[in-house]
Coordinates of C-alpha atoms in Angstrom, one line a residue:
X12 CA -38.0 3.5 -77.7
X13 CA -36.7 5.5 -74.8
X14 CA -35.6 4.9 -71.3
X15 CA -37.4 6.8 -68.5
X16 CA -38.6 6.6 -64.9
X17 CA -42.1 5.2 -64.5
X18 CA -44.9 7.4 -63.3
X19 CA -46.3 6.7 -59.9
X20 CA -49.1 4.1 -60.3
X21 CA -48.3 3.5 -64.0
X22 CA -49.1 -0.1 -65.1
X23 CA -47.2 -2.7 -67.1
X24 CA -48.2 -6.3 -67.8
X25 CA -45.1 -8.4 -67.6
X26 CA -44.2 -11.6 -69.4
X27 CA -45.3 -13.7 -66.5
X28 CA -48.8 -12.4 -66.9
X29 CA -48.8 -10.2 -63.8
X30 CA -50.3 -6.7 -64.0
X31 CA -47.6 -4.7 -62.2
X32 CA -48.2 -1.3 -60.6
X33 CA -45.0 0.7 -61.0
X34 CA -43.4 3.3 -58.7
X35 CA -41.7 6.6 -59.5
X36 CA -38.3 5.1 -58.8
X37 CA -38.7 2.2 -61.3
X38 CA -36.9 2.4 -64.7
X39 CA -38.7 1.3 -67.8
X40 CA -38.2 1.0 -71.6
X41 CA -41.2 2.7 -73.2
X42 CA -42.7 3.8 -76.4
X43 CA -45.5 6.2 -77.2
X44 CA -48.1 3.6 -75.8
X45 CA -46.4 3.2 -72.5
X46 CA -43.9 0.9 -70.7
X47 CA -42.8 -2.1 -72.7
X48 CA -40.6 -3.7 -69.9
X49 CA -39.3 -3.1 -66.4
X50 CA -35.6 -2.3 -67.0
X51 CA -33.1 -4.9 -66.0
X52 CA -35.8 -7.2 -64.5
X53 CA -38.5 -8.5 -66.8
X54 CA -40.0 -7.8 -70.3
X55 CA -43.6 -6.7 -71.1
X56 CA -46.3 -9.0 -72.6
X57 CA -47.2 -6.4 -75.2
X58 CA -43.8 -6.6 -76.8
X59 CA -43.4 -10.4 -76.5
X60 CA -42.5 -12.5 -79.6
X61 CA -45.2 -14.7 -81.0
X62 CA -45.7 -17.2 -83.9
X63 CA -46.7 -14.3 -86.2
X64 CA -43.6 -12.1 -85.4
X65 CA -41.7 -11.1 -88.6
X66 CA -39.5 -8.3 -87.3
X67 CA -37.7 -7.7 -84.0
X68 CA -35.7 -4.9 -82.5
X69 CA -32.7 -5.8 -80.5
X70 CA -32.2 -3.7 -77.4
X71 CA -29.2 -4.2 -75.1
X72 CA -28.8 -2.1 -72.0
X73 CA -26.7 -1.9 -68.8
X74 CA -28.6 -1.1 -65.6
X75 CA -27.7 0.4 -62.3
X76 CA -27.4 -2.4 -59.8
X77 CA -28.9 -0.4 -56.9
X78 CA -31.9 0.6 -58.9
X79 CA -32.5 -3.0 -60.1
X80 CA -32.2 -4.4 -56.6
X81 CA -34.7 -1.8 -55.2
X82 CA -37.2 -2.3 -58.0
X83 CA -37.0 -6.1 -57.7
X84 CA -37.7 -5.8 -54.0
X85 CA -40.7 -3.5 -54.5
X86 CA -42.1 -5.7 -57.2
X87 CA -41.4 -8.9 -55.3
X88 CA -39.9 -10.6 -58.3
X89 CA -36.4 -12.2 -58.9
X90 CA -35.3 -13.1 -62.4
X91 CA -32.1 -14.2 -64.0
X92 CA -31.7 -10.7 -65.4
X93 CA -32.1 -9.0 -62.0
X94 CA -29.6 -11.4 -60.5
X95 CA -27.0 -10.6 -63.1
X96 CA -27.5 -6.8 -63.1
X97 CA -27.4 -6.6 -59.3
X98 CA -23.8 -7.8 -59.6
X99 CA -22.9 -4.9 -61.8
X100 CA -22.2 -5.7 -65.4
X101 CA -19.8 -3.9 -67.8
X102 CA -21.5 -1.4 -70.1
X103 CA -19.0 -2.3 -72.8
X104 CA -20.8 -5.7 -73.1
X105 CA -24.0 -4.1 -74.7
X106 CA -22.8 -4.1 -78.4
X107 CA -21.0 -7.4 -77.8
X108 CA -24.3 -8.9 -76.6
X109 CA -26.2 -7.7 -79.7
X110 CA -23.6 -9.1 -82.1
X111 CA -23.6 -12.4 -80.3
X112 CA -27.4 -12.7 -80.5
X113 CA -27.3 -12.1 -84.2
X114 CA -24.7 -14.8 -84.6
X115 CA -26.7 -17.3 -82.7
X116 CA -29.9 -16.3 -84.6
X117 CA -28.3 -16.9 -88.0
X118 CA -27.3 -20.4 -86.8
X119 CA -31.0 -21.1 -86.4
X120 CA -32.1 -19.5 -89.7
X121 CA -29.6 -18.5 -92.3
X122 CA -32.2 -16.4 -94.1
X123 CA -32.3 -13.8 -91.2
X124 CA -31.3 -10.4 -92.5
X125 CA -30.2 -7.4 -90.5
X126 CA -32.3 -4.5 -91.7
X127 CA -30.9 -1.6 -89.6
X128 CA -27.8 0.0 -88.1
X129 CA -26.6 -0.1 -84.6
X130 CA -27.5 2.9 -82.5
X131 CA -25.4 3.3 -79.4
X132 CA -26.3 5.8 -76.6
X133 CA -23.5 5.8 -74.0
X134 CA -24.1 8.7 -71.7
X135 CA -21.5 7.9 -69.0
X136 CA -18.3 6.3 -70.1
X137 CA -16.6 4.7 -67.1
X138 CA -12.9 5.5 -66.7
X139 CA -10.3 2.8 -67.1
X140 CA -9.5 0.9 -63.9
X141 CA -5.8 0.8 -63.0
X142 CA -4.5 -1.0 -59.9
X143 CA -1.2 0.1 -58.4
X144 CA 1.0 -3.0 -57.7
X145 CA 4.6 -4.1 -58.4
X146 CA 6.4 -7.4 -58.6
X147 CA 8.0 -7.1 -55.1
X148 CA 4.6 -6.8 -53.5
X149 CA 3.2 -9.8 -55.4
X150 CA 6.3 -11.9 -54.5
X151 CA 6.0 -10.9 -50.8
X152 CA 2.4 -11.8 -50.6
X153 CA 2.7 -15.0 -52.5
X154 CA 5.9 -16.1 -50.8
X155 CA 7.3 -17.3 -54.1
X156 CA 10.3 -15.9 -56.1
X157 CA 8.4 -15.4 -59.4
X158 CA 10.0 -12.9 -61.8
X159 CA 8.5 -9.8 -63.3
X160 CA 8.5 -11.4 -66.7
X161 CA 6.4 -14.4 -65.5
X162 CA 4.0 -12.1 -63.7
X163 CA 3.6 -10.0 -66.9
X164 CA 3.0 -13.0 -69.0
X165 CA 0.3 -14.4 -66.7
X166 CA -1.5 -11.1 -66.5
X167 CA -1.2 -10.5 -70.3
X168 CA -2.7 -14.0 -71.0
X169 CA -5.7 -13.0 -68.8
X170 CA -6.2 -9.7 -70.6
X171 CA -4.4 -7.4 -68.2
X172 CA -1.7 -5.0 -69.1
X173 CA 1.2 -5.0 -66.6
X174 CA 3.4 -1.9 -66.7
X175 CA 6.3 -2.7 -64.3
X176 CA 7.9 0.7 -64.8
X177 CA 4.8 2.5 -63.7
X178 CA 4.1 -0.2 -61.1
X179 CA 0.4 -0.5 -62.2
X180 CA -1.9 -3.0 -64.0
X181 CA -4.6 -1.9 -66.4
X182 CA -7.8 -4.0 -65.9
X183 CA -9.8 -5.1 -69.0
X184 CA -13.4 -3.7 -69.1
X185 CA -15.1 -7.0 -68.6
X186 CA -13.4 -7.5 -65.2
X187 CA -13.5 -3.9 -64.0
X188 CA -16.9 -4.1 -62.3
X189 CA -16.3 -5.1 -58.7
X190 CA -14.1 -8.0 -59.8
X191 CA -10.6 -6.6 -59.9
X192 CA -10.2 -3.4 -57.8
X193 CA -7.2 -3.9 -55.4
X194 CA -3.7 -5.4 -55.5
X195 CA -4.8 -8.6 -53.7
X196 CA -7.2 -9.4 -56.5
X197 CA -4.3 -9.4 -58.9
X198 CA -2.2 -11.5 -56.6
X199 CA -4.9 -14.1 -56.5
X200 CA -5.0 -14.2 -60.3
X201 CA -1.2 -14.8 -60.5
X202 CA -1.4 -17.4 -57.7
X203 CA -4.1 -19.5 -59.2
X204 CA -2.4 -19.6 -62.7
X205 CA 1.0 -20.2 -61.1
X206 CA -0.6 -23.0 -59.1
X207 CA -0.9 -22.9 -55.3
X208 CA 0.9 -26.3 -55.1
X209 CA 4.0 -24.6 -56.5
X210 CA 4.1 -22.2 -53.5
X211 CA 6.0 -23.8 -50.6
X212 CA 4.4 -23.9 -47.1
X213 CA 6.1 -21.5 -44.7
X214 CA 5.2 -19.5 -41.7
X215 CA 4.5 -15.8 -42.6
X216 CA 7.4 -13.5 -41.8
X217 CA 5.8 -10.6 -40.0
X218 CA 7.8 -8.3 -37.6
X219 CA 7.0 -9.3 -34.1
X220 CA 7.0 -6.6 -31.4
X221 CA 6.2 -6.8 -27.8
X222 CA 2.9 -5.1 -27.0
X223 CA 3.4 -2.1 -24.6
X224 CA 2.2 -3.0 -21.1
X225 CA 0.3 -0.6 -19.0
X226 CA 2.0 0.3 -15.8
X227 CA -1.2 -0.2 -13.8
X228 CA -1.8 -3.6 -15.4
X229 CA 1.7 -4.7 -14.3
X230 CA 1.0 -3.3 -10.8
X231 CA -2.3 -5.3 -10.6
X232 CA -0.5 -8.4 -11.6
X233 CA 2.0 -7.9 -8.8
X234 CA -0.8 -7.3 -6.3
X235 CA -2.5 -10.6 -7.4
X236 CA 0.8 -12.5 -6.9
X237 CA 1.3 -11.0 -3.5
X238 CA -2.3 -11.6 -2.2
X239 CA -2.5 -15.1 -3.5
X240 CA 0.8 -15.8 -1.7
X241 CA -0.6 -14.8 1.6
X242 CA -3.8 -16.8 1.2
X243 CA -6.3 -14.5 -0.5
X244 CA -8.5 -15.8 -3.4
X245 CA -9.5 -13.6 -6.4
X246 CA -13.2 -12.9 -7.0
X247 CA -15.2 -11.0 -9.6
X248 CA -18.4 -9.4 -8.6
X249 CA -21.1 -7.9 -10.9
X250 CA -20.7 -4.3 -11.9
X251 CA -24.5 -3.9 -11.7
X252 CA -25.8 -3.4 -8.2
X253 CA -28.9 -2.0 -6.5
X254 CA -28.9 1.7 -5.7
X255 CA -31.0 1.0 -2.6
X256 CA -28.4 -1.3 -1.2
X257 CA -25.6 1.2 -1.9
X258 CA -27.6 3.8 0.0
X259 CA -28.1 1.5 3.0
X260 CA -24.3 1.0 3.1
X261 CA -23.8 4.8 3.2
X262 CA -22.9 5.7 -0.4
X263 CA -24.2 8.8 -2.3
X264 CA -26.0 7.6 -5.4
X265 CA -26.9 11.0 -6.8
X266 CA -24.2 10.6 -9.4
X267 CA -24.5 6.9 -10.0
X268 CA -24.9 5.6 -13.6
X269 CA -28.4 4.1 -13.8
X270 CA -29.6 1.5 -16.4
X271 CA -32.4 2.6 -18.7
X272 CA -34.0 -0.8 -18.7
X273 CA -32.8 -2.9 -15.8
X274 CA -33.7 -6.6 -15.8
X275 CA -34.1 -6.5 -12.0
X276 CA -35.4 -3.5 -10.1
X277 CA -33.0 -4.4 -7.3
X278 CA -30.0 -4.1 -9.7
X279 CA -30.6 -0.8 -11.4
X280 CA -27.2 1.0 -11.5
X281 CA -23.5 0.6 -11.9
X282 CA -21.5 0.3 -8.7
X283 CA -19.8 3.4 -7.2
X284 CA -17.7 1.1 -4.9
X285 CA -16.5 -2.5 -4.7
X286 CA -17.6 -2.8 -1.1
X287 CA -21.3 -3.8 -1.7
X288 CA -20.3 -6.8 -3.8
X289 CA -17.5 -7.8 -1.4
X290 CA -19.9 -7.8 1.6
X291 CA -22.3 -10.0 -0.4
X292 CA -19.5 -12.5 -1.3
X293 CA -18.3 -12.7 2.3
X294 CA -21.9 -13.5 3.4
X295 CA -22.3 -16.2 0.8
X296 CA -18.9 -17.8 1.5
X297 CA -19.4 -17.6 5.3
X298 CA -22.3 -20.0 5.0
X299 CA -19.9 -22.7 3.9
X300 CA -16.5 -21.7 5.3
X301 CA -15.2 -20.6 8.7
X302 CA -12.5 -18.4 7.2
X303 CA -12.8 -16.2 4.2
X304 CA -10.0 -14.2 2.5
X305 CA -11.0 -12.6 -0.8
X306 CA -9.8 -9.8 -3.1
X307 CA -11.2 -8.1 -6.2
X308 CA -9.6 -5.8 -8.8
X309 CA -12.3 -3.9 -10.5
X310 CA -13.7 -0.5 -11.5
X311 CA -16.3 1.8 -10.0
X312 CA -18.4 4.3 -12.1
X313 CA -19.7 7.8 -11.4
X314 CA -21.0 10.6 -13.6
X315 CA -18.2 13.1 -14.0
X316 CA -18.9 16.5 -12.5
X317 CA -17.6 19.5 -14.6
X318 CA -15.7 21.7 -12.1
X319 CA -16.7 24.8 -14.1
X320 CA -20.5 24.3 -14.3
X321 CA -20.8 21.8 -11.4
X322 CA -22.9 19.5 -13.7
X323 CA -22.6 15.8 -14.4
X324 CA -21.5 15.2 -17.9
X325 CA -20.9 11.9 -19.6
X326 CA -18.8 9.7 -20.0
X327 CA -18.8 8.2 -16.5
X328 CA -15.6 8.6 -14.4
X329 CA -14.0 5.2 -13.7
X330 CA -11.7 4.4 -10.8
X331 CA -9.6 1.3 -10.7
X332 CA -9.9 -0.2 -7.2
X333 CA -8.7 -3.0 -5.1
X334 CA -11.0 -4.4 -2.4
X335 CA -10.0 -6.9 0.3
X336 CA -12.4 -8.9 2.4
X337 CA -11.2 -11.0 5.4
X338 CA -13.1 -13.0 8.0
X339 CA -11.1 -15.3 10.3
X340 CA -14.1 -17.0 11.8
X341 CA -12.8 -16.6 15.4
X342 CA -15.2 -15.5 18.1
X343 CA -13.2 -13.0 20.0
X344 CA -15.1 -13.3 23.3
X345 CA -14.7 -17.1 23.4
X346 CA -11.2 -17.1 22.0
X347 CA -10.0 -14.7 24.6
X348 CA -10.9 -17.1 27.4
X349 CA -8.3 -19.7 26.2
X350 CA -5.6 -17.2 25.5
X351 CA -4.3 -13.9 26.9
X352 CA -7.0 -11.2 26.4
X353 CA -4.4 -8.6 25.5
X354 CA -3.2 -10.6 22.5
X355 CA -6.4 -11.8 20.8
X356 CA -9.0 -9.0 20.1
X357 CA -8.8 -7.0 16.9
X358 CA -6.4 -9.4 15.2
X359 CA -8.4 -9.5 11.9
X360 CA -8.0 -5.7 11.5
X361 CA -4.3 -5.7 11.9
X362 CA -3.8 -8.9 9.9
X363 CA -5.4 -7.1 6.9
X364 CA -3.4 -4.0 7.7
X365 CA -0.2 -6.0 7.3
X366 CA -1.3 -7.0 3.8
X367 CA -2.0 -3.4 3.0
X368 CA 1.5 -2.5 4.1
X369 CA 3.0 -5.0 1.6
X370 CA 0.9 -3.6 -1.2
X371 CA 2.0 -0.1 -0.4
X372 CA 5.7 -1.2 -0.4
X373 CA 5.2 -2.4 -4.1
X374 CA 5.0 1.3 -5.0
X375 CA 6.8 3.4 -2.5
X376 CA 9.1 3.1 0.5
X377 CA 7.1 5.6 2.4
X378 CA 5.3 4.3 5.5
X379 CA 1.5 4.4 5.6
X380 CA -0.8 5.4 8.4
X381 CA -4.3 4.5 9.4
X382 CA -6.0 7.7 10.6
X383 CA -9.5 7.6 12.3
X384 CA -12.1 8.7 9.7
X385 CA -14.2 11.6 11.0
X386 CA -15.9 12.2 7.6
X387 CA -19.0 14.2 6.9
X388 CA -21.2 11.4 8.3
X389 CA -22.6 8.1 7.2
X390 CA -24.5 8.3 4.0
X391 CA -24.0 12.0 3.5
X392 CA -23.4 13.3 0.0
X393 CA -19.6 13.7 -0.3
X394 CA -17.0 14.0 -3.1
X395 CA -14.6 12.2 -0.7
X396 CA -14.5 8.5 -1.8
X397 CA -12.9 7.7 1.6
X398 CA -15.5 9.3 3.8
X399 CA -17.1 7.6 6.8
X400 CA -19.9 5.2 5.6
X401 CA -22.7 3.4 7.3
X402 CA -21.2 0.0 6.7
X403 CA -18.1 0.9 8.8
X404 CA -17.7 0.0 12.5
X405 CA -17.5 3.5 14.2
X406 CA -14.4 2.5 16.3
X407 CA -12.6 0.0 14.0
X408 CA -12.2 2.0 10.9
X409 CA -9.8 4.6 9.3
X410 CA -8.5 6.0 6.1
X411 CA -5.2 4.7 4.7
X412 CA -2.8 7.6 4.3
X413 CA 0.6 7.6 2.5
X414 CA 2.8 10.8 2.5
X415 CA -0.3 12.8 3.7
X416 CA -2.5 11.5 0.8
X417 CA -5.5 9.3 1.3
X418 CA -5.5 6.3 -0.9
X419 CA -8.2 4.1 0.7
X420 CA -10.1 3.0 3.7
X421 CA -9.9 0.0 6.1
X422 CA -12.8 -0.9 8.5
X423 CA -14.6 -3.7 10.1
X424 CA -18.1 -4.2 8.7
X425 CA -20.8 -2.9 11.1
X426 CA -22.7 -6.0 12.5
X427 CA -26.0 -4.4 11.5
X428 CA -24.9 -4.2 7.8
X429 CA -24.1 -7.9 7.3
X430 CA -25.5 -11.3 7.9
X431 CA -22.0 -12.9 8.5
X432 CA -21.8 -14.3 12.1
X433 CA -18.1 -13.4 12.6
X434 CA -16.4 -10.0 12.3
X435 CA -15.2 -9.2 8.8
X436 CA -12.7 -6.5 7.7
X437 CA -12.8 -4.7 4.4
X438 CA -10.2 -2.6 2.6
X439 CA -10.7 -0.5 -0.5
X440 CA -7.8 1.2 -2.2
X441 CA -7.7 3.5 -5.2
X442 CA -4.9 2.1 -7.3
X443 CA -4.7 5.2 -9.4
X444 CA -4.0 7.3 -6.3
X445 CA -1.5 4.8 -4.9
X446 CA 0.4 4.4 -8.2
X447 CA 0.7 8.2 -8.4
X448 CA 2.9 8.0 -5.3
X449 CA 5.4 5.8 -7.0
X450 CA 8.9 6.7 -6.1
X451 CA 12.4 5.3 -5.3
X452 CA 12.2 2.3 -3.1
X453 CA 15.1 1.4 -0.8
X454 CA 16.4 -2.2 -1.0
X455 CA 18.9 -3.7 1.4
X456 CA 20.6 -7.0 1.4
X457 CA 19.1 -9.8 3.5
X458 CA 21.0 -10.0 6.7
X459 CA 23.2 -13.1 7.3
X460 CA 22.4 -12.9 11.0
X461 CA 19.1 -14.0 12.6
X462 CA 16.6 -11.6 14.1
X463 CA 15.3 -11.7 17.6
X464 CA 11.9 -10.6 18.8
X465 CA 9.7 -10.1 21.9
X466 CA 6.2 -8.8 22.6
X467 CA 4.8 -6.2 24.9
X468 CA 1.1 -5.6 25.7
X469 CA 0.8 -2.0 26.4
X470 CA -2.3 -0.3 27.9
X471 CA -3.1 3.1 26.5
X472 CA -6.1 5.6 26.3
X473 CA -8.9 4.4 24.1
X474 CA -9.0 7.6 22.0
X475 CA -5.3 7.9 21.5
X476 CA -4.3 6.5 18.0
X477 CA -1.7 3.8 17.8
X478 CA 0.6 5.9 15.7
X479 CA 1.5 8.0 18.7
X480 CA 2.4 4.9 20.7
X481 CA 4.5 3.7 17.7
X482 CA 6.4 7.0 17.5
X483 CA 7.0 6.9 21.2
X484 CA 8.4 3.4 21.1
X485 CA 10.6 4.0 18.0
X486 CA 12.1 7.1 19.8
X487 CA 13.4 4.8 22.6
X488 CA 15.1 2.2 20.5
X489 CA 18.4 2.6 18.6
X490 CA 17.3 2.5 14.9
X491 CA 20.3 0.4 13.9
X492 CA 18.9 -2.4 16.1
X493 CA 15.2 -2.2 15.1
X494 CA 13.9 -4.1 12.1
X495 CA 10.2 -3.4 12.4
X496 CA 7.2 -3.1 14.7
X497 CA 4.0 -5.1 14.2
X498 CA 0.7 -5.0 16.0
X499 CA -0.4 -8.5 16.7
X500 CA -3.5 -7.9 18.8
X501 CA -5.9 -5.3 20.1
X502 CA -8.1 -5.7 23.1
X503 CA -10.9 -3.8 24.9
X504 CA -12.9 -5.0 27.9
X505 CA -12.4 -6.3 31.4
X506 CA -10.3 -5.9 33.4
X507 CA -9.5 -2.7 31.5
X508 CA -11.4 0.5 32.1
X509 CA -14.0 1.7 29.5
X510 CA -11.6 4.4 28.3
X511 CA -8.6 2.0 27.9
X512 CA -7.4 -0.4 25.3
X513 CA -4.5 -2.9 25.2
X514 CA -2.2 -3.1 22.1
X515 CA 0.1 -6.0 21.7
X516 CA 3.3 -5.0 19.8
X517 CA 5.9 -7.3 18.5
X518 CA 9.5 -6.0 18.3
X519 CA 11.8 -7.4 15.7
X520 CA 15.5 -6.7 16.5
X521 CA 18.7 -7.4 14.6
X522 CA 21.8 -6.1 13.0
X523 CA 23.5 -6.6 9.6
X524 CA 27.0 -7.0 11.1
X525 CA 26.5 -9.4 14.0
X526 CA 24.0 -11.2 16.1
X527 CA 22.6 -9.3 19.1
X528 CA 23.8 -10.8 22.4
X529 CA 21.3 -11.9 25.0
X530 CA 22.5 -9.2 27.3
X531 CA 21.8 -6.5 24.6
X532 CA 18.3 -7.8 24.0
X533 CA 17.6 -7.9 27.7
X534 CA 18.9 -4.3 28.1
X535 CA 16.7 -3.1 25.2
X536 CA 13.6 -4.8 26.6
X537 CA 14.2 -3.4 30.1
X538 CA 14.8 0.2 28.8
X539 CA 11.6 0.0 26.7
X540 CA 9.6 -1.2 29.7
X541 CA 11.0 1.6 31.8
X542 CA 10.2 4.2 29.0
X543 CA 6.6 2.9 28.7
X544 CA 6.0 3.3 32.4
X545 CA 7.5 6.8 32.4
X546 CA 5.7 7.9 29.3
X547 CA 2.2 7.6 30.7
X548 CA 1.5 4.0 29.6
X549 CA 1.6 0.7 31.5
X550 CA 2.0 -2.9 30.7
X551 CA -1.1 -5.2 30.5
X552 CA -1.7 -6.9 33.8
X553 CA -0.2 -4.0 35.9
X554 CA -2.5 -2.1 38.1
X555 CA -3.4 1.5 37.2
X556 CA -1.6 4.2 39.0

């Protein structure tokens, strides 16, 4: 008898009466006539024992578990032998198996004689398995003060050899086949013999350390607290949007990340901005609510352009963004009829700008500006994420600038780009760009004395930016008396000329050492009014010169 690989297409009739066609990868035990059995799976009919059998040859083998599993799958047969050998048996059990069979056979017939010697072919002798482990490790994992002597006694009784000086355990051959291979296997053996009921219940003692927190994550949490405090609600829009819609809103989609197999042809790419999703959410909420104030913290995605080759290379470039959407629900034209025209129009824009100012103050004490955006054009391809877009109102928009660096945009949504009946204002800020400006912030003690305030509605040229008016006003007030300036309204229309606008400014005055007297407040107000008239401006309601 010899062990070999079967020849492709070679046949063997097995004990179950099936004529099996063997493959070249199947292992067989064969003689000069051909295969006598499929190794490790099933015996052959030609070598089966019958009533006339007088002599038998005992053959015990150890088979490779992978070969047995593959052969059993090809042949479509599962046997007790294949189940056992697939679990990897010890090769040292072969002679033990032969001796055990002879012992059992003699119990059946004491006249049985052994007429030959044992021939052992052991081509690959497996090395002894030794697992590194010591008593301290076992005690730590079990949580029980068991001594090294008790550990050694338990392992010795189970057939192991525990060498505490070398900190290792020798595994007996009959348990060295995928049974005992790591220290935890030995700990389980010690635990089950010791008795799990003997181990007291206690919480595991692991060192607890605080997980490092990302700075931008902490910043986002602060933003959420701030915006919720002023009435905004958090929303989460889908990252998958339609490239056609993004193009309609003025975004360049040449570097968008497209889906290979989109479920909907109208949602075929990842968003390059949070604005499309925010406009959709404002429209949906406007059907049910008169006032909408939403914000989203999310990411945009674009293919990264290699500056050297000017080619897009994966992975996609992500930007962490904040988007604000606000709609007051007020009709400016009707609202102005029941209030002063100079203090109503454009209020939504400046209300959102006030929230932007608070967000900027979370990072830096530097003042921010809103500069008119004269970008490359609506919808034009641009690497500037804050360029002018189609969705922006051409006269009520601008980029948010801090220390000369653009960090975002603020604009009213163009009426042609939305189904919402009222005006809505959107803001998009790049949090990475803003956080990069982080610096020392100045804090001052809250004054014990009350502030005073008054408002002036000032008429100025339509094309002149508000920042010039603000600089002018600040230059005519003693800074120790000025707390801040806020724009409360913005108005265009009759009775103003087409090239004019009215800006309502609220002055907050106060000191840290005392309360400003009425005479001082009146003097400041009169000097400001005189300066406004001399500086080429006029108060709302006054006739043009």
